[in-house]
Amino acid sequence: MMKSLLDTIHSPEDLKELSLEQLRQLCAEIRAKIIRTVSSNGGHLASNLGVVELTVALHRVFSSPDDKIVWDVGHQSYTHKILTGRCDRISTIRTQGGLSGFPNRQESPYDPFSSGHSSTSISAALGLAKAKDLSGEKGHVVAVIGDGALTGGLAYEGLNNAGRFKKNFIVILNDNKMSISRNVGSMARYLAQLRTEPSYFRFKGNVEKILDHIPGIGPHLQMALTRSKAVLKQILYNSTIFEDMGFYYYGPFDGHDIERLIEVFSNVKNIDHPVFLHVLTRKGKGYSYAENDPGAFHGISKFNIETGKSYSSASINFSSVFGHCLCGLAEKDPRICGITAAMKSGTGLTEFARRFPDRFFDTGIAEEHAVTFCGGLAVGGMLPVFAVYSSFLQRGYDQLIHDIAIQHVKVVLAVDRAGIVGEDGVTHQGIFDAAFFNTIPGITVFAPSFYDELDLCLRTALYQVPGFAAVRYPRGGQLFRPYDFRPSGRAFDLYGEKKTETVIVTYGRLFSFACLACSELNRKGDRTAVVKLNRIKPVDPEAVRQASGAKQVFFFEEGIQQGGIGEHFGFLLGQAGFAGKFYLRAINDFVAHATMRQALEALGLTENGMLQMILAERAK
């Protein structure tokens, strides 16, 4: 049996003395390690398997942490973590107290910039490079960006500025033809053109080799050759976008040819100019199931390595129910359009895209554009429904105000992954949407707790609300439901007796925990009821009146406290003349990765936390 090389790698410096044969062996060991880890913990598999050679070559040539490597999107950084002193902890990735599934500045000095959302690397890396320049610090800066992330507008804002940088600055495009869903749009077509028309680069290389051997070439000829190069490129293909933005473009290169990558990286690190390297990789490389279905293995739960089958048995969740409901509505209403920002499968729109291709729009990773595009559809007489993860919608806040709310147009947001999302952690927790919706005049926001309520809320948002509306729902499936609870379709529901000394107020998924806490309190003889807010903006005045008759009101919120629904409910209680005591438990900080249940327990938002808070306050 060959000795494990991974056991000898404690930092990137250990790669410097390895032979090419050993580097290839190391890549195989890293792939096996990643497959074992993700099969046990879940996580991002296909993207990480695709960048093994690329990452090894980067750390062989560059000297981090003095040289800075910024990953985009950060979910492709598992090999980077393994090579930077975290191999012995990689089995803890995405678990409570373990490694983050994304680069994290607090976790390691080898992670120069934390990143969970896409398209940030070029701007961040340029800032790092400029800081080095201003402080006189040595070292290189490299941004590694996926072709999916290159569909985001922020990437082009970064490129636009970086092309004017007068020193070495390297952008590596990891082109695997996919983000999560298959890439769409003009940039995807352009990259395909570059992949399939490499003739210019072969010709350029041959010409330069010949000219290198001709003595006495003067500056005038050099200048003429530079001008003719641009003309030649225009002849061979009708676009030079990266060089037009100020970069030297090289590629495409085989992203799994480690010898070639080392050679290329060694050369470009000495170029005193911004450089754009185009590298082709295969998503899922080395694991047949992931290679054959990279979309399914992008982000996956625990699975069987031998069969590739997920251990998760849940086939129904809020995302799939939303997709089914929207298809049913779209079948009857030709105005309904489904919009996603590169998350067709994740948001449950796969079936909609198949059945209504003319009314399905994937904007790429471009939430700002998606929101404004929806505004245009609405002004044109359509009924756009934008399905988007809560944490990604944060990027569209200005557009929500400027292009939707101010114009009073009919757009419906289907806000997926609202609340705690679990193992993806701090960058993906959907804890801010309720608070930022709360600041926008004219929007109506619904928060269903169960599948049938999601259907009701979606219909209401489309046909009974006059303007802008959002329906927010959590990741995964519905939780405990009292046998005697039936959704009313009203703005709020009351669970329990009408007149009690204690009232719990909540919304969304927390209603399940509140019911369990309420039942336990009632069993102890403490008369308690639950006010369930189905519409969290505007809050129904009758819900406030219902709570104001109690002596104690406890509001539990799976969202940020500052500016959230709980704070506003307390204000409304005061306006209604409430003379009792109001208690609020919500989220006051960023939330680290753990399972959904672990995170909610730590925040005191499960039935046990609710009980402890209520009993403790009563004992005072």
XYZ file of C-alpha atoms in Angstrom:
620
model
C 0.000 0.000 0.000
C 1.295 3.468 -0.915
C 2.088 5.707 2.029
C -0.478 8.460 2.605
C 0.907 11.809 1.538
C -1.920 13.695 3.203
C -0.542 12.772 6.609
C 2.669 14.648 5.744
C 0.963 17.885 4.608
C 0.637 20.373 7.462
C 0.889 23.597 5.476
C 1.217 24.636 1.814
C 4.993 24.782 2.239
C 5.025 20.967 2.405
C 3.939 20.881 -1.249
C 7.072 22.629 -2.500
C 9.328 19.560 -2.438
C 6.880 16.996 -3.832
C 7.408 15.520 -7.280
C 4.708 15.657 -9.963
C 3.973 11.997 -9.345
C 3.519 12.691 -5.633
C 1.300 15.687 -6.370
C -0.958 13.494 -8.498
C -1.108 10.926 -5.706
C -1.957 13.703 -3.260
C -4.821 14.876 -5.491
C -6.283 11.354 -5.473
C -6.045 11.200 -1.681
C -7.689 14.611 -1.313
C -10.588 13.535 -3.539
C -11.139 10.407 -1.442
C -11.019 12.504 1.731
C -13.571 14.992 0.418
C -15.943 12.230 -0.737
C -15.773 10.511 2.672
C -16.295 13.783 4.519
C -19.274 14.999 2.495
C -20.890 11.548 2.550
C -20.919 11.825 6.366
C -21.658 15.536 6.853
C -23.365 16.636 3.678
C -22.024 19.677 1.875
C -20.758 20.853 -1.494
C -19.243 17.908 -3.314
C -19.151 18.327 -7.103
C -17.614 21.804 -7.069
C -14.866 20.766 -4.639
C -13.935 17.641 -6.595
C -13.484 19.859 -9.653
C -10.855 22.164 -8.160
C -8.449 19.690 -6.520
C -5.589 20.046 -9.036
C -6.219 23.774 -9.369
C -5.922 24.244 -5.595
C -2.843 22.042 -5.232
C -1.118 23.898 -8.064
C -1.983 27.280 -6.532
C -0.513 26.351 -3.177
C 2.534 24.773 -4.828
C 3.383 27.985 -6.723
C 2.199 30.708 -4.358
C 3.168 31.170 -0.714
C 0.083 31.757 1.383
C -0.761 33.300 3.730
C 1.640 36.005 2.499
C 0.114 35.478 -0.934
C -3.657 35.886 -0.676
C -6.085 33.465 -2.385
C -9.716 34.602 -2.413
C -12.306 31.911 -3.287
C -15.560 32.606 -5.091
C -17.970 31.072 -4.419
C -16.413 29.952 -1.154
C -18.075 26.553 -1.186
C -15.245 25.273 -3.433
C -12.594 25.736 -0.729
C -12.497 22.246 0.869
C -9.141 21.311 -0.737
C -7.800 24.709 0.312
C -8.793 23.956 3.913
C -7.190 20.501 3.775
C -3.875 21.951 2.559
C -3.772 24.822 5.057
C -3.479 22.982 8.346
C -7.077 21.908 8.747
C -6.927 18.350 7.366
C -7.278 16.798 10.821
C -10.482 18.811 11.373
C -12.051 18.461 7.940
C -14.336 15.732 9.291
C -15.989 18.425 11.453
C -16.923 20.638 8.509
C -20.448 22.086 8.679
C -21.036 20.600 12.157
C -21.629 22.546 15.354
C -18.301 23.889 16.603
C -16.461 22.510 13.554
C -15.049 24.023 10.395
C -17.202 26.297 8.278
C -18.193 25.117 4.827
C -16.894 28.434 3.464
C -13.723 30.521 3.867
C -13.769 32.234 7.234
C -11.274 34.857 8.413
C -11.861 33.904 12.056
C -11.008 30.280 11.292
C -7.597 30.567 9.639
C -5.012 33.143 8.497
C -5.055 31.312 5.156
C -8.614 32.598 4.583
C -8.031 36.282 3.774
C -11.678 37.056 3.074
C -14.872 35.357 4.289
C -17.244 34.478 1.447
C -20.502 32.575 1.210
C -22.283 34.576 -1.485
C -21.006 34.724 -5.031
C -19.215 37.294 -7.202
C -17.295 38.999 -4.382
C -13.762 37.726 -5.045
C -12.488 40.227 -7.627
C -13.558 43.298 -5.648
C -12.233 41.864 -2.380
C -8.965 40.681 -3.935
C -8.428 44.060 -5.585
C -8.860 45.718 -2.203
C -6.289 43.344 -0.711
C -3.879 44.007 -3.591
C -4.254 47.776 -3.269
C -3.709 47.539 0.488
C -0.472 45.624 -0.152
C 0.580 48.280 -2.652
C -0.146 51.173 -0.279
C 1.630 49.567 2.659
C 4.611 48.339 0.647
C 3.861 44.736 1.585
C 5.172 41.994 -0.680
C 3.124 39.133 -2.047
C 0.604 38.238 -4.712
C -3.197 38.296 -4.671
C -5.271 35.734 -6.569
C -9.045 35.695 -7.047
C -10.537 32.318 -8.001
C -14.020 32.823 -9.431
C -16.430 30.235 -10.811
C -18.152 30.742 -14.125
C -21.476 30.793 -12.292
C -20.237 33.606 -10.058
C -19.167 35.464 -13.195
C -22.867 35.947 -14.032
C -23.142 38.326 -11.051
C -22.904 42.038 -11.728
C -20.531 42.634 -8.822
C -17.894 40.575 -10.659
C -17.954 43.039 -13.568
C -17.772 46.020 -11.259
C -14.620 44.445 -9.843
C -13.179 43.649 -13.278
C -13.883 47.187 -14.437
C -11.742 48.595 -11.631
C -9.095 45.871 -11.516
C -8.117 46.339 -15.167
C -6.638 49.726 -14.235
C -4.370 48.263 -11.536
C -0.748 48.731 -12.624
C 0.769 45.724 -10.867
C 0.418 41.943 -10.776
C -3.139 40.894 -10.024
C -4.455 37.477 -10.993
C -8.033 36.413 -11.655
C -8.573 32.706 -12.302
C -11.852 31.718 -13.913
C -12.781 28.183 -12.845
C -14.986 27.284 -15.798
C -16.971 24.094 -15.267
C -19.965 25.228 -17.332
C -22.226 25.304 -14.264
C -23.092 27.226 -11.135
C -25.744 25.196 -9.301
C -28.097 24.920 -12.207
C -26.557 25.043 -15.682
C -25.291 28.513 -16.545
C -27.438 30.699 -18.758
C -27.067 33.983 -20.580
C -24.668 35.788 -22.859
C -21.588 35.269 -20.679
C -22.145 31.499 -20.676
C -22.325 31.582 -24.483
C -19.215 33.764 -24.656
C -17.197 31.404 -22.452
C -18.348 28.496 -24.588
C -16.987 30.353 -27.619
C -13.622 30.801 -25.923
C -13.519 27.105 -25.019
C -14.242 25.999 -28.552
C -12.072 28.532 -30.400
C -8.600 28.304 -28.866
C -6.954 28.752 -32.278
C -5.836 32.301 -31.486
C -3.868 31.179 -28.466
C -2.114 28.365 -30.336
C -1.301 30.806 -33.178
C -0.161 33.502 -30.758
C 2.133 31.089 -28.954
C 3.695 29.823 -32.198
C 4.282 33.373 -33.520
C 5.897 34.477 -30.275
C 8.213 31.459 -30.265
C 9.361 32.300 -33.798
C 9.857 35.981 -33.001
C 11.858 35.127 -29.892
C 14.495 33.601 -32.165
C 14.753 36.592 -34.533
C 17.500 38.981 -33.362
C 17.317 42.748 -33.556
C 13.591 43.355 -33.297
C 13.276 47.047 -32.554
C 10.644 48.941 -30.561
C 8.730 50.029 -33.683
C 8.213 46.430 -34.770
C 7.217 45.481 -31.230
C 4.567 48.221 -31.210
C 3.301 47.161 -34.622
C 3.040 43.569 -33.449
C 1.062 44.661 -30.392
C -1.433 46.519 -32.584
C -1.674 43.644 -35.058
C -2.319 41.229 -32.194
C -5.531 43.051 -31.341
C -6.588 42.994 -35.005
C -5.774 39.285 -35.262
C -7.897 38.506 -32.214
C -10.842 40.404 -33.658
C -10.516 38.349 -36.850
C -10.411 35.021 -35.028
C -13.283 35.743 -32.663
C -15.548 38.712 -32.372
C -14.969 39.685 -28.760
C -12.068 40.464 -26.427
C -13.989 41.476 -23.317
C -11.380 40.637 -20.675
C -8.512 42.289 -22.519
C -10.751 45.219 -23.362
C -11.222 45.614 -19.602
C -7.448 45.831 -19.123
C -6.395 42.239 -18.442
C -3.932 39.970 -20.187
C -6.064 36.956 -21.053
C -4.546 33.446 -21.190
C -6.307 30.155 -21.749
C -8.305 28.080 -21.767
C -6.134 25.588 -19.838
C -6.941 22.064 -18.635
C -7.709 22.522 -14.957
C -6.777 18.919 -14.192
C -3.312 19.026 -15.794
C -1.344 19.865 -12.685
C 2.002 20.114 -14.496
C 0.616 22.671 -16.948
C -1.111 24.633 -14.183
C 2.111 24.896 -12.192
C 3.902 26.152 -15.287
C 1.209 28.744 -16.063
C 0.948 30.015 -12.469
C 4.732 30.275 -12.216
C 4.813 32.417 -15.344
C 1.910 34.769 -14.664
C 3.004 35.598 -11.106
C 5.870 37.535 -12.679
C 3.713 39.651 -15.000
C 3.469 43.241 -13.774
C -0.113 43.661 -14.992
C -3.614 42.287 -14.256
C -3.945 38.755 -15.653
C -7.082 36.745 -16.408
C -6.554 32.950 -16.560
C -9.291 30.776 -18.031
C -9.170 27.250 -16.560
C -11.501 24.413 -17.581
C -12.505 21.905 -14.897
C -14.998 19.095 -14.613
C -17.488 19.379 -11.790
C -17.542 16.151 -9.778
C -14.184 15.006 -11.166
C -13.162 11.556 -9.881
C -16.546 10.431 -8.549
C -18.772 9.063 -11.291
C -22.102 9.848 -9.651
C -21.123 13.512 -9.204
C -19.660 13.738 -12.718
C -22.852 12.362 -14.247
C -25.199 14.546 -12.179
C -23.240 17.561 -10.874
C -26.418 19.474 -10.100
C -27.638 16.834 -7.657
C -24.193 16.641 -6.042
C -23.648 20.390 -5.805
C -25.040 20.632 -2.293
C -26.042 17.244 -0.956
C -27.075 15.706 2.342
C -25.411 12.570 3.746
C -25.152 9.838 1.124
C -23.937 6.290 0.449
C -20.576 6.420 -1.345
C -21.090 3.075 -3.088
C -24.517 3.903 -4.528
C -24.504 7.712 -4.557
C -27.944 7.633 -2.925
C -28.850 10.214 -0.320
C -29.789 8.983 3.147
C -32.407 11.711 3.351
C -35.860 10.274 2.761
C -37.737 13.572 2.655
C -39.064 14.048 -0.865
C -41.536 16.784 0.091
C -40.434 20.121 1.501
C -41.542 23.734 1.385
C -39.614 24.350 -1.843
C -41.239 21.455 -3.684
C -44.689 22.367 -2.372
C -44.207 25.934 -3.567
C -43.206 24.707 -7.031
C -46.244 22.427 -7.225
C -48.595 25.221 -6.119
C -47.147 27.689 -8.610
C -47.534 25.200 -11.460
C -51.184 24.717 -10.565
C -51.794 28.465 -10.584
C -49.810 29.038 -13.789
C -51.841 26.394 -15.587
C -54.929 28.562 -15.142
C -53.318 32.003 -15.398
C -51.062 32.703 -18.408
C -49.773 35.880 -16.783
C -47.838 34.040 -14.079
C -44.062 33.926 -14.643
C -41.461 32.105 -12.554
C -38.102 33.794 -11.991
C -34.968 32.411 -10.326
C -31.400 33.629 -9.846
C -29.515 30.433 -10.807
C -31.469 28.361 -8.260
C -34.043 26.531 -10.363
C -33.806 23.228 -8.516
C -33.139 24.696 -5.075
C -36.287 26.836 -5.160
C -38.541 24.122 -6.580
C -38.949 25.605 -10.069
C -37.669 22.649 -12.114
C -41.149 21.424 -13.012
C -42.338 24.965 -13.747
C -39.408 25.443 -16.148
C -40.293 22.198 -17.944
C -44.018 22.896 -18.232
C -43.897 26.652 -18.919
C -40.544 27.332 -20.622
C -41.753 30.597 -22.177
C -42.677 31.956 -18.751
C -39.615 30.734 -16.855
C -36.610 33.042 -16.498
C -33.237 32.217 -14.959
C -31.302 35.459 -14.557
C -28.068 33.856 -13.379
C -26.566 34.872 -10.050
C -27.982 38.367 -10.338
C -30.601 39.062 -7.684
C -30.595 42.825 -8.257
C -31.341 42.350 -11.938
C -33.961 39.698 -11.138
C -35.935 42.079 -8.899
C -35.907 44.928 -11.415
C -36.667 42.495 -14.247
C -39.732 41.411 -12.264
C -40.735 45.063 -12.019
C -40.588 45.364 -15.788
C -42.623 42.179 -16.252
C -45.240 43.516 -13.843
C -45.512 46.889 -15.570
C -45.979 44.954 -18.802
C -48.992 43.114 -17.409
C -47.443 39.864 -16.169
C -47.635 38.365 -12.666
C -43.974 37.675 -11.792
C -43.103 35.361 -8.890
C -39.426 35.563 -7.917
C -38.298 32.471 -5.968
C -35.147 33.346 -4.036
C -33.269 32.334 -0.902
C -33.709 34.817 1.928
C -29.984 35.483 2.364
C -29.487 36.072 -1.367
C -32.413 38.495 -1.534
C -30.416 40.819 0.732
C -28.558 41.899 -2.413
C -31.736 43.237 -3.965
C -32.822 45.552 -1.153
C -32.390 48.777 -3.136
C -34.299 47.318 -6.077
C -37.118 46.187 -3.783
C -37.571 49.787 -2.693
C -36.735 51.714 -5.861
C -38.083 49.445 -8.597
C -41.003 47.681 -6.909
C -42.354 49.401 -3.797
C -42.128 53.022 -4.935
C -43.740 52.130 -8.257
C -46.558 50.131 -6.635
C -46.181 47.227 -9.062
C -47.492 43.703 -8.570
C -44.559 41.415 -7.793
C -44.627 38.374 -5.505
C -41.490 37.162 -3.756
C -41.313 33.498 -2.760
C -38.673 33.766 -0.044
C -37.135 30.333 0.482
C -34.787 29.373 3.360
C -36.299 32.003 5.658
C -34.986 31.685 9.197
C -32.245 29.315 10.324
C -30.872 27.212 7.462
C -28.461 25.070 9.468
C -25.144 23.733 8.257
C -24.443 26.371 5.581
C -24.043 28.760 8.461
C -23.527 32.445 9.016
C -23.599 33.689 5.412
C -26.757 31.763 4.542
C -29.005 32.200 7.594
C -32.268 33.808 6.477
C -32.668 35.987 9.547
C -32.815 39.486 8.044
C -35.660 39.445 5.509
C -38.535 40.031 7.952
C -36.731 43.061 9.388
C -35.867 44.639 6.045
C -39.347 43.931 4.686
C -40.652 45.679 7.785
C -38.981 48.910 6.647
C -40.581 48.957 3.187
C -43.931 50.775 2.884
C -46.741 49.001 1.084
C -45.439 45.436 1.121
C -47.573 42.584 2.477
C -45.646 39.689 4.000
C -46.968 36.205 4.778
C -45.309 33.548 6.938
C -46.967 30.116 6.584
C -46.121 27.354 9.029
C -47.456 24.407 7.020
C -47.739 23.264 3.412
C -51.462 23.973 2.993
C -50.930 27.456 4.410
C -48.197 28.063 1.834
C -50.724 27.364 -0.886
C -53.256 29.709 0.732
C -50.708 32.473 1.228
C -49.422 32.248 -2.342
C -52.949 32.563 -3.740
C -53.697 35.473 -1.434
C -50.469 37.233 -2.369
C -51.231 36.879 -6.075
C -54.926 37.691 -6.158
C -56.091 39.388 -2.958
C -53.241 41.778 -2.145
C -53.308 44.905 -4.313
C -49.543 45.398 -4.670
C -46.127 44.102 -3.675
C -46.173 40.899 -1.581
C -43.838 38.262 -0.157
C -44.390 34.736 1.115
C -41.545 33.513 3.329
C -41.039 29.892 4.394
C -38.268 27.808 5.950
C -35.814 25.279 4.570
C -36.885 21.655 4.729
C -40.210 20.222 5.840
C -43.037 21.225 8.106
C -42.778 20.442 11.814
C -45.238 19.269 14.479
C -48.832 20.263 13.862
C -51.513 20.041 16.574
C -54.258 17.620 15.592
C -56.902 20.239 16.377
C -55.365 23.077 14.374
C -56.918 24.060 11.051
C -55.639 27.011 8.996
C -58.240 29.743 8.654
C -56.706 31.722 5.814
C -57.008 34.833 7.989
C -54.204 37.233 8.953
C -53.757 35.439 12.276
C -54.956 32.351 14.134
C -55.524 31.750 17.829
C -54.524 28.416 19.289
C -56.033 27.851 22.731
C -58.525 29.810 24.793
C -59.455 33.384 23.979
C -58.835 34.769 27.454
C -55.663 33.679 29.194
C -53.109 35.300 31.473
C -50.230 34.320 29.216
C -50.043 34.651 25.429
C -47.265 33.417 23.178
C -46.997 35.287 19.868
C -44.965 33.925 16.983
C -45.002 33.118 13.276
C -43.714 30.602 10.752
C -41.929 27.441 11.873
C -41.779 28.505 15.542
C -45.529 27.981 15.847
C -44.882 24.243 16.180
C -42.560 24.779 19.156
C -44.940 27.336 20.669
C -47.799 24.825 20.581
C -45.685 22.225 22.393
C -44.709 24.794 25.038
C -48.333 25.924 25.363
C -49.561 22.350 25.859
C -46.990 21.736 28.586
C -47.915 24.961 30.378
C -51.610 24.122 30.191
C -50.842 20.667 31.547
C -49.213 22.372 34.544
C -52.364 24.448 35.038
C -50.999 27.647 33.517
C -53.609 28.951 31.099
C -51.709 29.854 27.927
C -52.679 30.565 24.311
C -50.728 31.118 21.096
C -51.356 33.960 18.655
C -50.053 32.786 15.286
C -49.290 35.578 12.832
C -49.907 34.357 9.295
C -49.444 37.869 7.937
C -46.503 39.570 9.612
C -46.767 42.853 7.702
C -49.035 44.611 8.237
C -49.891 43.025 11.590
C -53.653 42.622 12.016
C -54.889 45.042 14.756
C -57.185 42.280 15.983
C -54.152 40.080 16.721
C -52.758 42.910 18.863
C -56.069 43.290 20.691
C -56.194 39.536 21.305
C -52.762 39.621 22.963
C -53.319 42.882 24.846
C -55.862 41.281 27.186
C -53.208 39.066 28.794
C -50.944 39.889 31.713
C -47.846 38.550 29.999
C -47.050 38.440 26.282
C -44.035 36.462 25.052
C -42.954 37.015 21.452
C -40.567 34.472 19.881
C -39.008 35.310 16.528
C -36.700 33.348 14.207
C -35.211 36.529 12.850
C -33.055 39.480 13.799
C -34.475 41.437 16.721
C -33.511 44.951 15.645
C -36.313 46.220 13.434
C -38.034 42.851 13.430
C -41.672 41.882 13.794
C -41.385 41.332 17.557
C -40.158 44.856 18.246
C -42.957 46.247 16.107
C -45.543 44.072 17.867
C -44.379 45.426 21.227
C -44.804 48.956 19.894
C -48.323 48.137 18.698
C -49.190 46.669 22.094
C -48.146 49.936 23.725
C -50.329 51.888 21.332
C -53.246 49.583 22.198
C -52.901 50.422 25.908
C -51.370 47.115 26.985
C -50.738 47.263 30.745
C -48.976 43.943 31.188
C -45.417 42.818 30.582
C -43.985 42.194 27.121
C -41.024 39.872 26.579
C -39.196 39.389 23.305
C -36.749 36.662 22.338
C -35.253 36.987 18.875
C -31.794 36.826 17.283
C -29.229 39.491 18.159
C -26.141 38.349 16.273
C -24.938 36.296 13.331
C -25.623 32.580 13.735
C -22.891 29.999 13.165
C -23.307 26.667 11.401
C -25.046 23.782 13.164
C -28.136 21.735 12.452
C -31.380 23.667 12.416
C -32.460 22.084 15.704
C -29.104 22.737 17.395
C -29.100 26.375 16.324
C -32.672 26.989 17.471
C -31.985 25.280 20.800
C -28.909 27.440 21.348
C -31.036 30.511 20.617
C -33.754 29.414 23.046
C -36.336 29.173 20.278
C -37.483 25.557 20.666
C -40.229 24.428 23.066
C -37.687 23.924 25.885
C -36.264 27.422 25.510
C -39.734 28.928 25.423
C -40.784 27.039 28.546
C -37.665 28.018 30.451
C -38.090 31.694 29.604
C -41.780 31.785 30.517
C -41.340 29.873 33.789
C -38.299 31.959 34.752
C -40.163 35.242 34.226
C -43.152 33.981 36.198
C -40.899 33.012 39.084
C -39.549 36.569 39.438
